[in-house]
Coordinates of C-alpha atoms in Angstrom, one line a residue:
X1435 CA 0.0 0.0 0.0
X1436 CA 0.6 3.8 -1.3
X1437 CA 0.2 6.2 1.9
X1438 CA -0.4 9.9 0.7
X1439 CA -1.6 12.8 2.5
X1440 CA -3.8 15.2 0.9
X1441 CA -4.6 19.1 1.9
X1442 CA -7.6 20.6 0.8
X1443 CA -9.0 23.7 0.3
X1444 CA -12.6 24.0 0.6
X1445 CA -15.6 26.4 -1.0
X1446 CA -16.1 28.9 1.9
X1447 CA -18.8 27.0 4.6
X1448 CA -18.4 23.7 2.8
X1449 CA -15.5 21.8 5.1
X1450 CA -17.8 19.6 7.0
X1451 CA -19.4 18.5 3.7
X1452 CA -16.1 17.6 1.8
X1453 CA -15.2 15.8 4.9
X1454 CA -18.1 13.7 5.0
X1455 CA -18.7 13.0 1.1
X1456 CA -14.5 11.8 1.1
X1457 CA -15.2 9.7 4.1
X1458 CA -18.4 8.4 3.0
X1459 CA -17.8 7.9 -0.8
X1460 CA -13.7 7.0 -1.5
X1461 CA -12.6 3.9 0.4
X1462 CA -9.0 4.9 -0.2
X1463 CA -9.7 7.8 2.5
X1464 CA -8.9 6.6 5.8
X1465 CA -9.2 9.7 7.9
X1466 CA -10.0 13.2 7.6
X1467 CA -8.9 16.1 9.5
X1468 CA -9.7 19.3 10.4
X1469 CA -6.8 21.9 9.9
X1470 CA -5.3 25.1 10.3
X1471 CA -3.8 27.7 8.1
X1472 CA -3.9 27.4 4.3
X1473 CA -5.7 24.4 3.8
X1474 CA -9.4 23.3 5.4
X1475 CA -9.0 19.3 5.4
X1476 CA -6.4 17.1 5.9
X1477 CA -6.9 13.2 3.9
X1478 CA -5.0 10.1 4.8
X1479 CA -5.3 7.6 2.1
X1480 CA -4.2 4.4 1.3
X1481 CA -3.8 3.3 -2.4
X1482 CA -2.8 0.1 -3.6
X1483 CA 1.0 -0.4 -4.7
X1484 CA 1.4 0.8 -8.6
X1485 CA -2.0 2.9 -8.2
X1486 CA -2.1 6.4 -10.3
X1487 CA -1.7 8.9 -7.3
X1488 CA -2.3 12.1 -10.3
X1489 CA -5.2 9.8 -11.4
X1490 CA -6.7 9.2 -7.6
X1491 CA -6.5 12.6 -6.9
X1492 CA -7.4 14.7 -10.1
X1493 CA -10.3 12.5 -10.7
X1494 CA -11.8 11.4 -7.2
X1495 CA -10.5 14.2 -5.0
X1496 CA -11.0 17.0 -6.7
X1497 CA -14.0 15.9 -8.7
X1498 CA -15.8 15.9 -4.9
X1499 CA -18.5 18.9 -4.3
X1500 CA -16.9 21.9 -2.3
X1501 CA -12.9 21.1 -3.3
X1502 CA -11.4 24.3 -4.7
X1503 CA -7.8 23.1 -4.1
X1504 CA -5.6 20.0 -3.6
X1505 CA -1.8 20.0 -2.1
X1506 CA -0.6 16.4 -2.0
X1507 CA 2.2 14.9 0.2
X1508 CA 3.2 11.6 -1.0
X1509 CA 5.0 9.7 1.7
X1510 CA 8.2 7.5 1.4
X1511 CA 8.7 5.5 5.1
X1512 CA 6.5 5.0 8.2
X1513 CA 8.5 5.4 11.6
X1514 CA 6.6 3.4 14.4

């Protein structure tokens, strides 16, 4: 598995909405938070190994009602 975190900017008033349509309708969204400063949400998601992150997010991320904006962080190693 592919772990990416995605920043979003949202339509003004339209954060909760995002949150809940990207939890509700995109299994590769694992969690969604709330954030500070530029960006509204915060995604975790999971993609399987090989997946088209571009793809996954041009098409199903910002596709969803309410995203004006994307910033994706694509991750290398997990410490734990």
């Amino acid at each position: 598995m592919q772990t990416i975190f995605v920043q979003i900017k949202c339509e003004l008033g339209k954060a909760y909405d995002v949150a809940d349509s990207a939890v509700e309708c995109l299994e590769e969204v694992s969690e969604v938070y709330s954030i500070s400063g530029q960006y509204d949400l915060m995604m975790k998601c999971y993609l399987a190994d090989g997946a088209d992150i571009g793809h996954f997010v041009t098409q199903r991320l910002q596709t969803l009602p309410g995203v004006k904006d994307t910033f994706t962080i694509i991750t290398f190693k997990a410490f734990t």
